[in-house]
Amino acid sequence: MDRRDGISAQARAQGIIPDLSGKRSSNVKVSVAGLSKSYMKGSRGERFEALRNVNLDVYSGEFLSIIGPSGSGKTTLLKCIDGIANYQAGTVTVTRDPSATSLRDRAFVFQDFGLLPWRTILANVALPLELLGMHRKEREERAMSYLRLVGLEKTAKDHPHELSGGMRQRVGLARALAVDPDVLLMDEPLGALDEQTREVMQAEILRICGTGRTVIFVTHSVDEAIFVSDRVVVMSNSPGHIKAIFTVDIPKPRTQLATRAHPRFSELREAIWAELGVTTTLNPHA
Amino acid sequence: MRAMTTSDGVQTEQDLQQSGVAMSAAETSRRNRRFNLHESPTWRQVIILIVLIVIWQLSRYVYDLQPLLPYPSGIADQAWLMITGPGREDFFAAVSATSTTILLGFLISVLIGTVLGFIVGYYRLSRMALYPYINALYATPRIALLPLVVVWFGIGQETALAIIVLASAFHVAIGTAEGVRNSKGALVPVGKSFGANWWQLITKIVVPASIPYLLSSWKLAAGRAVVAAITAELFVDLGAGLGRLLSTYSAELELDKSFVVVIVIAILGFAFMGVFDLITLLVRRAQGLGSAQR
């Protein structure tokens, strides 16, 4: 299976990505159609086109990574999907499974963790439940079970500043999972961590959300994107648009060493870098 | 798969967790130590004070500047007389009048400043519209407005209150705006993302995130309020008050008594600002931050 999805140069330039997996389209979880966003930037008030006509379908249970240079709008796209950023044109549709147990359809994991420093770890994880009006006892029990899932039940009474970066992001992950979201949105969640912790956390994320949960994962790292994903979306800048989509046909479950040793890993790595490389030569300052 | 993951990472992960626990233990012990040490600079400060007082007193035997310069022994005598002597009701009336003015003016400043600061900090459009004016007023020497205030408010407590508000409300407003803006950048998006409504954003995120900023701005404002109250009393005769007492004694060249009043004012200001240090410490402990840097 050769997995550079066949997108014509013209279609790519227009940002139109054809849906190649017709058989899965009944299972579309998140549908982004014709999304465009621009905003005033800098003191001179120049219009910055963050996203132009982005179309993307994310399938149910899929782990999708978005990768691209700075300014390609990958974080902006994620925030538009979450609804914390607004946009001028287009639609974002999240299809909820009618039988779903989720309390919210979307939950976000922040790059800088976004923990409230005055709250205990448990109260941080319970925040989304508290905002939903869940009673204290119920929400604390539920938060505790998700803390247990990320292996941090012993830190429940601590405060965020007492934890290491990797532990803090586990809390961020537990908080997002506490609402059992239909779609988990992660914005460079491991960007602030050191290399070793990062690799440990990649495996952790796969263990916790790699099965059955729909995840959209923004990252700077090509290796990370391939390791965790079913598909990798490559974005490009000025204006931000989708350039290519790769399917990672490496069987799951995956482990760091075995995945990196897989022949497809280096092929995909090369192909994705090639897509990114074109961008860097065109925009040396990007 | 789990086994493979183990060979990959769990060892490292355990190390990480252990180091995390160790760090939190170190953090706790550092906090305790810091808390105990908090008392220890005090005795050095007291020694410096005593040494200065002794030098001041002894300098009299080198070159006596009386009555232009009072000496600690004379000041102490006068202080004792003012506190216990026949005129002590006047003295305590002055202390209580000035304290009341300061407290009232401060409370009004906090009220106005917090509302203004919140509006300016939370709403981008109002910040763009109002911030330049707040900054301009902040930079204006507000003592220049004193004659105008007297014209507007006449001679009475209102004048003193207006001067205090002018002097300290902007500190509160700017501190509040800073705190609210800070929370808006990093933590409000978190609340929004998890579906918080306006009220939840304010009560669960913006207010707790702004508290350190609020407290430090209140402390600054408290100091300014003391200065403004005394300034108002020196310029305008409001009846009883420490400022009035000060100008009376100075005019009568009763410098010993003047010094007593200055010291009382200093203690008043120090205690008032100290209250906020104490509140800050308690809040930090309640928020679990200890005395760690933030």
Coordinates of C-alpha atoms in Angstrom, one line a residue:
Chain A
M1 CA 0.0 0.0 0.0
D2 CA 1.6 3.1 -1.2
R3 CA 0.4 5.8 1.1
R4 CA 1.0 9.2 -0.3
D5 CA -2.8 9.8 -0.8
G6 CA -3.1 10.7 -4.5
I7 CA -3.8 14.4 -4.3
S8 CA -3.2 16.5 -7.4
A9 CA -0.9 19.5 -7.1
Q10 CA -3.8 21.7 -8.1
A11 CA -6.2 20.3 -5.6
R12 CA -3.5 20.6 -3.0
A13 CA -2.9 24.2 -3.9
Q14 CA -6.6 24.9 -3.5
G15 CA -6.6 23.1 -0.2
I16 CA -9.2 20.6 -1.5
I17 CA -8.4 17.2 -0.2
P18 CA -10.6 14.5 -1.8
D19 CA -12.0 11.9 0.6
L20 CA -10.4 8.7 -0.5
S21 CA -11.8 6.3 2.0
G22 CA -15.5 6.3 0.9
K23 CA -16.2 3.1 2.8
R24 CA -15.3 4.8 6.1
S25 CA -17.1 8.1 5.4
S26 CA -20.2 6.8 7.2
N27 CA -18.0 6.9 10.3
V28 CA -16.9 10.5 10.0
K29 CA -16.6 11.9 13.6
V30 CA -15.3 15.3 12.9
S31 CA -15.9 17.1 9.6
V32 CA -14.1 20.3 8.7
A33 CA -15.4 21.9 5.6
G34 CA -14.2 25.1 3.9
L35 CA -12.7 26.4 7.1
S36 CA -11.0 29.8 6.7
K37 CA -9.6 32.1 9.3
S38 CA -7.7 35.3 9.2
Y39 CA -6.9 38.0 11.8
M40 CA -5.1 41.3 12.3
K41 CA -1.6 40.8 13.3
G42 CA 1.0 43.2 14.6
S43 CA 0.8 46.9 15.2
R44 CA 0.4 47.8 11.5
G45 CA -2.8 45.7 11.4
E46 CA -1.8 43.4 8.6
R47 CA -4.3 40.7 7.8
F48 CA -2.8 37.3 8.5
E49 CA -4.4 34.4 6.8
A50 CA -4.1 31.6 9.3
L51 CA -6.2 29.0 7.4
R52 CA -7.6 29.0 3.9
N53 CA -10.3 26.6 2.9
V54 CA -9.3 23.6 5.0
N55 CA -11.3 20.4 4.4
L56 CA -10.7 17.4 6.6
D57 CA -12.7 14.4 7.7
V58 CA -11.6 12.6 10.8
Y59 CA -13.0 9.1 11.3
S60 CA -14.3 7.5 14.4
G61 CA -11.7 5.8 16.5
E62 CA -8.9 7.3 14.4
F63 CA -5.7 8.8 15.8
L64 CA -4.9 11.7 13.5
S65 CA -1.8 13.8 13.7
I66 CA -1.3 17.3 12.3
I67 CA 2.2 18.4 11.5
G68 CA 3.6 21.4 9.8
P69 CA 6.0 24.4 10.2
S70 CA 5.3 27.3 12.5
G71 CA 2.5 29.5 11.1
S72 CA 0.9 26.7 9.1
G73 CA -2.2 27.0 11.3
K74 CA -2.1 23.5 12.9
T75 CA -2.9 24.8 16.4
T76 CA -5.4 27.3 15.0
L77 CA -7.2 24.4 13.2
L78 CA -7.3 22.4 16.4
K79 CA -8.7 25.4 18.4
C80 CA -11.3 26.0 15.7
I81 CA -12.3 22.4 16.0
D82 CA -12.6 22.8 19.7
G83 CA -14.5 26.0 19.4
I84 CA -12.2 28.2 21.5
A85 CA -11.1 30.0 18.3
N86 CA -13.6 31.6 15.9
Y87 CA -13.4 31.5 12.1
Q88 CA -14.8 33.6 9.3
A89 CA -15.9 30.8 6.9
G90 CA -16.6 27.1 6.9
T91 CA -18.1 24.6 9.3
V92 CA -16.9 22.1 11.9
T93 CA -19.2 19.3 12.6
V94 CA -18.7 16.8 15.4
T95 CA -21.0 13.8 15.1
R96 CA -22.0 12.3 18.4
D97 CA -22.7 8.7 18.8
P98 CA -26.2 8.5 20.2
S99 CA -25.3 5.7 22.6
A100 CA -22.1 7.5 23.7
T101 CA -21.4 7.9 27.4
S102 CA -19.4 11.1 26.9
L103 CA -20.2 14.1 29.0
R104 CA -18.7 16.5 26.3
D105 CA -18.1 15.9 22.7
R106 CA -14.7 17.6 22.7
A107 CA -11.9 18.0 25.2
F108 CA -8.6 19.8 24.8
V109 CA -5.1 19.0 26.1
F110 CA -3.0 22.1 26.3
Q111 CA 0.7 22.5 25.3
D112 CA 1.5 24.4 28.5
F113 CA -0.7 22.0 30.5
G114 CA -3.2 24.7 31.5
L115 CA -3.5 23.5 35.1
L116 CA -4.9 25.9 37.7
P117 CA -2.0 26.4 40.2
W118 CA -4.2 27.0 43.2
R119 CA -6.1 23.8 42.8
T120 CA -5.0 20.4 44.0
I121 CA -4.3 17.8 41.3
L122 CA -7.7 16.1 42.0
A123 CA -9.6 19.4 41.8
N124 CA -7.8 20.1 38.5
V125 CA -8.9 16.9 37.0
A126 CA -12.4 17.4 38.4
L127 CA -12.7 21.0 36.9
P128 CA -14.6 20.0 33.8
L129 CA -17.0 17.9 35.8
E130 CA -17.5 20.8 38.3
L131 CA -18.3 23.1 35.3
L132 CA -20.9 20.6 34.2
G133 CA -22.5 20.9 37.7
M134 CA -21.6 17.4 38.9
H135 CA -21.8 17.0 42.7
R136 CA -18.6 17.0 44.7
K137 CA -18.5 13.4 45.8
E138 CA -19.4 12.0 42.3
R139 CA -16.9 14.2 40.5
E140 CA -14.1 13.5 42.9
E141 CA -14.6 9.8 42.5
R142 CA -14.7 10.1 38.8
A143 CA -11.6 12.3 38.7
M144 CA -9.8 9.9 41.0
S145 CA -10.5 7.0 38.6
Y146 CA -8.9 9.0 35.7
L147 CA -6.0 9.9 37.9
R148 CA -5.5 6.2 38.5
L149 CA -5.6 5.6 34.7
V150 CA -2.6 7.9 34.2
G151 CA -0.9 6.5 37.3
L152 CA -1.0 9.6 39.5
E153 CA -3.5 8.7 42.2
K154 CA -0.9 9.3 44.8
T155 CA -0.5 13.0 43.8
A156 CA -4.2 13.8 44.2
K157 CA -3.6 16.2 47.1
D158 CA -0.5 17.8 45.7
H159 CA -0.5 21.1 43.7
P160 CA 0.7 21.4 40.1
H161 CA 4.0 23.1 41.0
E162 CA 5.0 20.0 43.0
L163 CA 4.9 17.8 39.9
S164 CA 7.4 17.3 37.0
G165 CA 6.5 18.4 33.5
G166 CA 5.6 14.8 32.4
M167 CA 3.4 14.3 35.4
R168 CA 1.6 17.6 34.8
Q169 CA 0.8 16.7 31.3
R170 CA -0.6 13.3 32.6
V171 CA -2.9 15.5 34.8
G172 CA -3.9 17.5 31.7
L173 CA -4.7 14.3 29.9
A174 CA -6.7 12.9 32.9
R175 CA -8.6 16.1 33.0
A176 CA -9.5 15.9 29.3
L177 CA -10.4 12.2 29.6
A178 CA -12.6 12.9 32.7
V179 CA -15.5 14.0 30.5
D180 CA -15.0 10.9 28.3
P181 CA -14.9 13.0 25.1
D182 CA -16.0 11.8 21.7
V183 CA -12.9 13.6 20.3
L184 CA -9.7 14.3 22.2
L185 CA -7.8 17.3 20.9
M186 CA -4.2 17.5 21.9
D187 CA -2.1 20.6 21.1
E188 CA 1.6 19.7 21.1
P189 CA 1.0 18.1 24.4
L190 CA 4.6 16.8 24.7
G191 CA 6.3 19.9 23.3
A192 CA 7.4 21.2 26.7
L193 CA 8.9 17.9 27.8
D194 CA 12.4 16.6 27.5
E195 CA 13.2 13.8 25.0
Q196 CA 13.1 10.9 27.4
T197 CA 9.9 11.9 29.1
R198 CA 8.5 12.6 25.7
E199 CA 9.0 9.0 24.5
V200 CA 7.6 7.6 27.6
M201 CA 4.6 9.8 27.3
Q202 CA 4.1 8.8 23.6
A203 CA 3.7 5.2 24.7
E204 CA 1.5 6.3 27.5
I205 CA -0.8 8.3 25.2
L206 CA -1.1 5.3 22.9
R207 CA -1.9 3.0 25.8
I208 CA -4.5 5.3 27.2
C209 CA -6.2 6.7 24.0
G210 CA -4.8 4.5 21.2
T211 CA -7.8 2.2 21.2
G212 CA -11.1 3.3 20.0
R213 CA -10.9 7.0 20.9
T214 CA -10.9 9.6 18.2
V215 CA -7.8 11.8 18.7
I216 CA -6.5 14.8 16.8
F217 CA -2.9 15.4 17.8
V218 CA -0.8 18.4 16.8
T219 CA 2.9 18.0 16.9
H220 CA 6.2 19.4 15.6
S221 CA 7.9 16.0 15.6
V222 CA 7.7 13.8 12.5
D223 CA 8.7 10.7 14.4
E224 CA 6.2 11.3 17.1
A225 CA 3.4 11.8 14.5
I226 CA 4.2 8.5 12.8
F227 CA 4.6 6.6 16.0
V228 CA 1.2 7.6 17.5
S229 CA -1.0 8.0 14.4
D230 CA -3.2 6.2 12.0
R231 CA -3.0 9.2 9.6
V232 CA -0.7 12.2 9.4
V233 CA -1.9 15.5 8.0
V234 CA 0.9 17.7 6.7
M235 CA 0.1 21.4 6.7
S236 CA 1.9 24.3 5.0
N237 CA 2.0 28.0 5.6
S238 CA 1.1 31.3 4.0
P239 CA -1.8 30.7 4.1
G240 CA -2.3 27.7 6.3
H241 CA -3.6 24.8 4.3
I242 CA -3.5 21.0 4.2
K243 CA -0.7 19.9 1.9
A244 CA -0.8 16.1 2.1
I245 CA -2.3 13.3 4.1
F246 CA -0.3 10.1 4.9
T247 CA -1.8 6.8 6.2
V248 CA 0.5 5.1 8.7
D249 CA 0.2 1.4 7.8
I250 CA 2.2 0.1 10.7
P251 CA 0.1 -2.4 12.7
K252 CA -1.0 -1.4 16.2
P253 CA -0.4 -1.9 19.1
R254 CA 3.0 -0.3 18.6
T255 CA 6.1 0.0 20.8
Q256 CA 8.9 2.6 20.4
L257 CA 11.6 0.2 19.3
A258 CA 9.6 -2.1 17.1
T259 CA 7.9 0.8 15.4
R260 CA 11.1 2.6 14.7
A261 CA 12.6 -0.5 13.3
H262 CA 9.6 -1.1 10.9
P263 CA 10.6 -0.5 7.3
R264 CA 7.5 1.7 6.7
F265 CA 8.6 4.0 9.5
S266 CA 11.6 5.3 7.6
E267 CA 9.7 5.4 4.3
L268 CA 7.0 7.5 5.9
R269 CA 9.5 9.6 7.7
E270 CA 11.3 10.4 4.4
A271 CA 8.1 11.1 2.6
I272 CA 6.8 13.5 5.3
W273 CA 10.1 15.3 5.5
A274 CA 10.0 15.7 1.8
E275 CA 6.6 17.4 2.1
L276 CA 7.9 19.6 4.9
G277 CA 11.2 20.3 3.2
V278 CA 9.6 21.9 0.2
T279 CA 8.0 24.3 2.5
T280 CA 11.2 25.2 4.3
T281 CA 13.1 25.9 1.1
L282 CA 10.3 28.2 -0.2
N283 CA 10.1 30.0 3.2
P284 CA 13.6 30.1 4.7
H285 CA 12.3 32.4 7.5
A286 CA 9.3 30.2 8.4
Chain B
M1 CA 2.4 -5.2 24.0
R2 CA 2.5 -4.1 27.5
A3 CA 5.6 -6.1 28.1
M4 CA 7.3 -4.4 25.2
T5 CA 6.2 -1.0 26.5
T6 CA 7.8 -1.9 29.7
S7 CA 11.2 -2.6 28.1
D8 CA 10.7 0.7 26.4
G9 CA 9.9 3.0 29.1
V10 CA 8.4 2.0 32.4
Q11 CA 11.8 1.9 34.1
T12 CA 12.4 5.5 33.1
E13 CA 8.9 6.4 34.0
Q14 CA 9.4 5.0 37.5
D15 CA 12.6 7.0 37.9
L16 CA 10.7 10.1 36.8
Q17 CA 7.9 9.5 39.2
Q18 CA 10.3 8.9 42.0
S19 CA 12.2 12.1 41.2
G20 CA 8.9 13.8 41.1
V21 CA 8.0 12.6 44.6
A22 CA 11.5 13.5 45.8
M23 CA 11.1 17.0 44.4
S24 CA 7.8 17.4 46.1
A25 CA 9.3 16.4 49.4
A26 CA 12.2 18.8 48.9
E27 CA 9.7 21.5 48.0
T28 CA 7.8 20.8 51.3
S29 CA 10.9 20.9 53.5
R30 CA 12.1 24.1 51.7
R31 CA 8.8 25.7 52.4
N32 CA 8.9 24.8 56.1
R33 CA 12.5 26.1 56.4
R34 CA 11.6 29.3 54.6
F35 CA 8.7 29.7 56.9
N36 CA 10.8 29.3 60.0
L37 CA 13.5 31.5 58.7
H38 CA 10.9 34.2 58.1
E39 CA 11.4 35.3 61.7
S40 CA 15.1 35.3 61.7
P41 CA 15.9 38.5 59.7
T42 CA 13.7 40.3 62.2
W43 CA 16.3 40.4 65.0
R44 CA 18.9 41.8 62.6
Q45 CA 16.5 44.5 61.6
V46 CA 15.9 45.3 65.3
I47 CA 19.6 45.4 66.0
I48 CA 20.2 47.9 63.2
L49 CA 17.4 50.0 64.6
I50 CA 18.8 50.0 68.1
V51 CA 22.3 50.8 66.8
L52 CA 21.0 53.8 64.9
I53 CA 19.0 55.1 67.9
V54 CA 22.1 54.7 70.1
I55 CA 24.3 56.6 67.6
W56 CA 21.7 59.3 67.2
Q57 CA 21.5 59.7 71.0
L58 CA 25.3 59.7 71.5
S59 CA 25.8 62.2 68.7
R60 CA 24.3 64.7 71.0
Y61 CA 27.4 64.6 73.2
V62 CA 29.6 65.3 70.1
Y63 CA 27.5 68.2 68.7
D64 CA 24.2 69.1 70.3
L65 CA 21.7 70.3 67.7
Q66 CA 18.8 70.9 70.1
P67 CA 16.2 72.3 69.6
L68 CA 16.5 71.9 65.8
L69 CA 17.0 68.2 66.1
P70 CA 15.3 66.2 68.8
Y71 CA 17.0 63.2 70.4
P72 CA 15.6 59.7 71.1
S73 CA 15.4 60.3 74.9
G74 CA 13.4 63.5 74.4
I75 CA 11.1 61.8 71.9
A76 CA 10.5 58.9 74.2
D77 CA 9.6 61.3 77.1
Q78 CA 7.2 63.1 74.9
A79 CA 5.7 59.9 73.5
W80 CA 5.1 58.7 77.1
L81 CA 3.5 62.0 78.0
M82 CA 1.2 62.1 74.9
I83 CA 0.0 58.5 75.5
T84 CA -0.5 58.8 79.2
G85 CA -0.6 62.5 79.9
P86 CA -3.6 64.8 80.3
G87 CA -3.9 65.6 76.5
R88 CA -4.1 61.9 75.6
E89 CA -7.7 62.0 74.4
D90 CA -6.8 64.5 71.7
F91 CA -3.9 62.3 70.6
F92 CA -6.0 59.2 70.4
A93 CA -8.8 61.1 68.7
A94 CA -6.3 62.1 66.0
V95 CA -5.1 58.6 65.6
S96 CA -8.6 57.2 65.3
A97 CA -9.8 60.0 62.9
T98 CA -6.8 59.5 60.6
S99 CA -7.1 55.7 60.7
T100 CA -10.8 55.9 59.9
T101 CA -10.1 58.3 56.9
I102 CA -7.4 56.0 55.6
L103 CA -9.5 52.8 55.9
L104 CA -12.6 54.4 54.4
G105 CA -10.6 56.0 51.5
F106 CA -8.8 52.7 50.9
L107 CA -12.1 50.7 50.8
I108 CA -13.6 53.2 48.3
S109 CA -10.4 53.0 46.2
V110 CA -10.5 49.2 46.2
L111 CA -14.1 49.2 45.1
I112 CA -13.6 51.7 42.3
G113 CA -10.2 50.3 41.3
T114 CA -11.3 46.7 41.2
V115 CA -14.4 47.3 39.1
L116 CA -12.4 49.6 36.7
G117 CA -9.5 47.2 36.6
F118 CA -11.7 44.3 35.9
I119 CA -13.5 46.0 33.0
V120 CA -10.3 47.2 31.5
G121 CA -8.5 43.8 32.0
Y122 CA -11.3 41.6 30.8
Y123 CA -12.7 43.4 27.8
R124 CA -10.2 44.0 25.1
L125 CA -12.2 46.9 23.6
S126 CA -12.5 48.7 26.9
R127 CA -8.8 48.3 27.5
M128 CA -8.0 49.9 24.2
A129 CA -10.4 52.7 25.0
L130 CA -9.6 53.3 28.7
Y131 CA -6.1 52.2 29.4
P132 CA -4.3 55.3 28.0
Y133 CA -6.3 57.5 30.3
I134 CA -5.8 55.4 33.3
N135 CA -2.1 55.3 32.6
A136 CA -2.0 59.1 32.1
L137 CA -3.8 59.7 35.4
Y138 CA -1.5 57.2 37.0
A139 CA 1.5 59.2 35.9
T140 CA 0.1 62.6 36.8
P141 CA 1.2 63.9 40.2
R142 CA -2.2 63.8 41.8
I143 CA -1.1 66.3 44.5
A144 CA -1.5 68.8 41.7
L145 CA -5.3 68.1 41.8
L146 CA -5.5 68.9 45.5
P147 CA -6.6 72.6 45.1
L148 CA -9.3 71.5 42.6
V149 CA -10.5 68.8 45.0
V150 CA -10.8 71.4 47.8
V151 CA -12.9 73.6 45.5
W152 CA -15.1 70.6 44.5
F153 CA -15.5 68.9 47.9
G154 CA -15.0 71.8 50.3
I155 CA -13.2 71.4 53.6
G156 CA -14.2 68.2 55.2
Q157 CA -13.6 64.5 55.2
E158 CA -14.9 64.1 51.6
T159 CA -11.8 66.0 50.4
A160 CA -9.5 63.7 52.2
L161 CA -11.4 60.7 50.8
A162 CA -11.3 62.1 47.3
I163 CA -7.5 62.6 47.6
I164 CA -7.0 59.1 48.8
V165 CA -9.1 57.6 46.0
L166 CA -7.2 59.7 43.5
A167 CA -3.9 58.5 45.0
S168 CA -4.6 54.8 45.3
A169 CA -7.5 53.7 43.1
F170 CA -5.3 53.7 40.0
H171 CA -2.9 51.3 41.6
V172 CA -5.7 48.9 42.3
A173 CA -7.1 49.3 38.8
I174 CA -3.8 48.7 37.1
G175 CA -3.0 45.7 39.4
T176 CA -6.4 44.2 38.9
A177 CA -6.3 44.7 35.1
E178 CA -2.8 43.1 35.0
G179 CA -4.1 40.1 37.0
V180 CA -7.2 39.6 35.0
R181 CA -5.3 39.9 31.7
N182 CA -2.8 37.4 32.9
S183 CA -5.4 34.9 33.7
K184 CA -7.1 35.6 30.3
G185 CA -4.0 34.7 28.4
A186 CA -3.3 31.3 29.9
L187 CA -6.2 29.9 31.9
V188 CA -9.5 31.4 30.6
P189 CA -9.1 29.4 27.4
V190 CA -8.9 26.3 29.5
G191 CA -12.2 27.2 31.2
K192 CA -13.8 28.1 27.8
S193 CA -12.6 24.9 26.3
F194 CA -14.4 22.9 29.0
G195 CA -17.6 24.8 28.6
A196 CA -17.5 27.3 31.5
N197 CA -20.1 30.0 31.3
W198 CA -19.3 33.7 32.0
W199 CA -20.0 33.4 35.8
Q200 CA -18.0 30.2 36.1
L201 CA -15.0 31.8 34.2
I202 CA -15.0 34.7 36.6
T203 CA -15.5 32.8 39.9
K204 CA -13.5 29.7 39.2
I205 CA -10.7 31.1 37.0
V206 CA -10.3 34.8 36.7
V207 CA -10.8 35.7 40.4
P208 CA -8.5 33.0 41.9
A209 CA -5.9 33.6 39.2
S210 CA -5.9 37.3 39.9
I211 CA -5.7 37.1 43.7
P212 CA -1.9 37.5 44.0
Y213 CA -2.1 40.5 41.8
L214 CA -5.0 41.9 43.7
L215 CA -3.2 41.5 47.0
S216 CA 0.0 43.2 45.9
S217 CA -2.0 46.1 44.3
W218 CA -4.0 46.5 47.6
K219 CA -0.8 46.6 49.6
L220 CA 0.6 49.3 47.3
A221 CA -2.7 51.2 47.5
A222 CA -2.7 50.9 51.3
G223 CA 0.7 52.6 51.4
R224 CA -0.5 55.3 49.0
A225 CA -3.7 55.8 51.1
V226 CA -1.6 56.6 54.2
V227 CA 0.5 59.1 52.4
A228 CA -2.5 60.7 50.8
A229 CA -4.5 61.0 54.0
I230 CA -1.6 62.7 55.8
T231 CA -1.0 65.0 52.8
A232 CA -4.7 66.0 52.8
E233 CA -4.6 66.7 56.5
L234 CA -1.5 68.8 56.2
F235 CA -3.1 70.9 53.5
V236 CA -6.7 71.1 54.7
D237 CA -7.9 71.5 58.2
L238 CA -10.2 68.6 58.8
G239 CA -10.3 69.1 62.5
A240 CA -8.8 66.1 64.3
G241 CA -6.1 64.1 62.6
L242 CA -2.4 63.2 62.8
G243 CA -1.5 65.5 59.9
R244 CA -3.1 68.4 61.7
L245 CA -1.3 67.5 64.9
L246 CA 1.9 67.3 62.9
S247 CA 1.5 70.8 61.4
T248 CA 0.5 72.3 64.7
Y249 CA 3.5 70.9 66.6
S250 CA 5.9 71.9 63.8
A251 CA 4.5 75.4 63.8
E252 CA 5.1 75.6 67.5
L253 CA 8.6 74.2 67.1
E254 CA 7.7 71.2 69.3
L255 CA 9.9 68.9 67.3
D256 CA 9.9 66.1 69.9
K257 CA 6.2 65.9 69.6
S258 CA 6.3 66.2 65.8
F259 CA 8.7 63.2 65.8
V260 CA 6.3 61.2 67.9
V261 CA 3.5 61.9 65.4
V262 CA 5.8 60.9 62.5
I263 CA 6.7 57.7 64.2
V264 CA 3.0 56.9 64.8
I265 CA 2.2 57.6 61.2
A266 CA 5.0 55.3 60.1
I267 CA 3.8 52.5 62.4
L268 CA 0.3 53.0 61.1
G269 CA 1.4 52.7 57.5
F270 CA 3.7 49.8 58.3
A271 CA 0.9 47.9 60.1
F272 CA -1.6 48.6 57.4
M273 CA 0.7 47.2 54.7
G274 CA 1.8 44.4 57.0
V275 CA -1.8 43.2 57.1
F276 CA -1.6 42.5 53.3
D277 CA 1.7 40.6 53.7
L278 CA -0.1 38.4 56.2
I279 CA -3.1 37.9 54.0
T280 CA -0.9 37.1 51.1
L281 CA 0.9 34.5 53.1
L282 CA -2.3 32.9 54.3
V283 CA -3.8 32.9 50.8
R284 CA -0.7 31.4 49.3
R285 CA -0.8 28.7 51.9
A286 CA -4.5 28.1 51.2
Q287 CA -3.8 27.9 47.5
G288 CA -1.0 25.4 48.3
L289 CA 1.7 27.6 46.9
G290 CA 3.7 28.0 50.1
S291 CA 6.3 30.6 49.7
A292 CA 7.5 29.2 46.4
Q293 CA 8.3 31.7 43.6
R294 CA 5.5 32.4 41.3

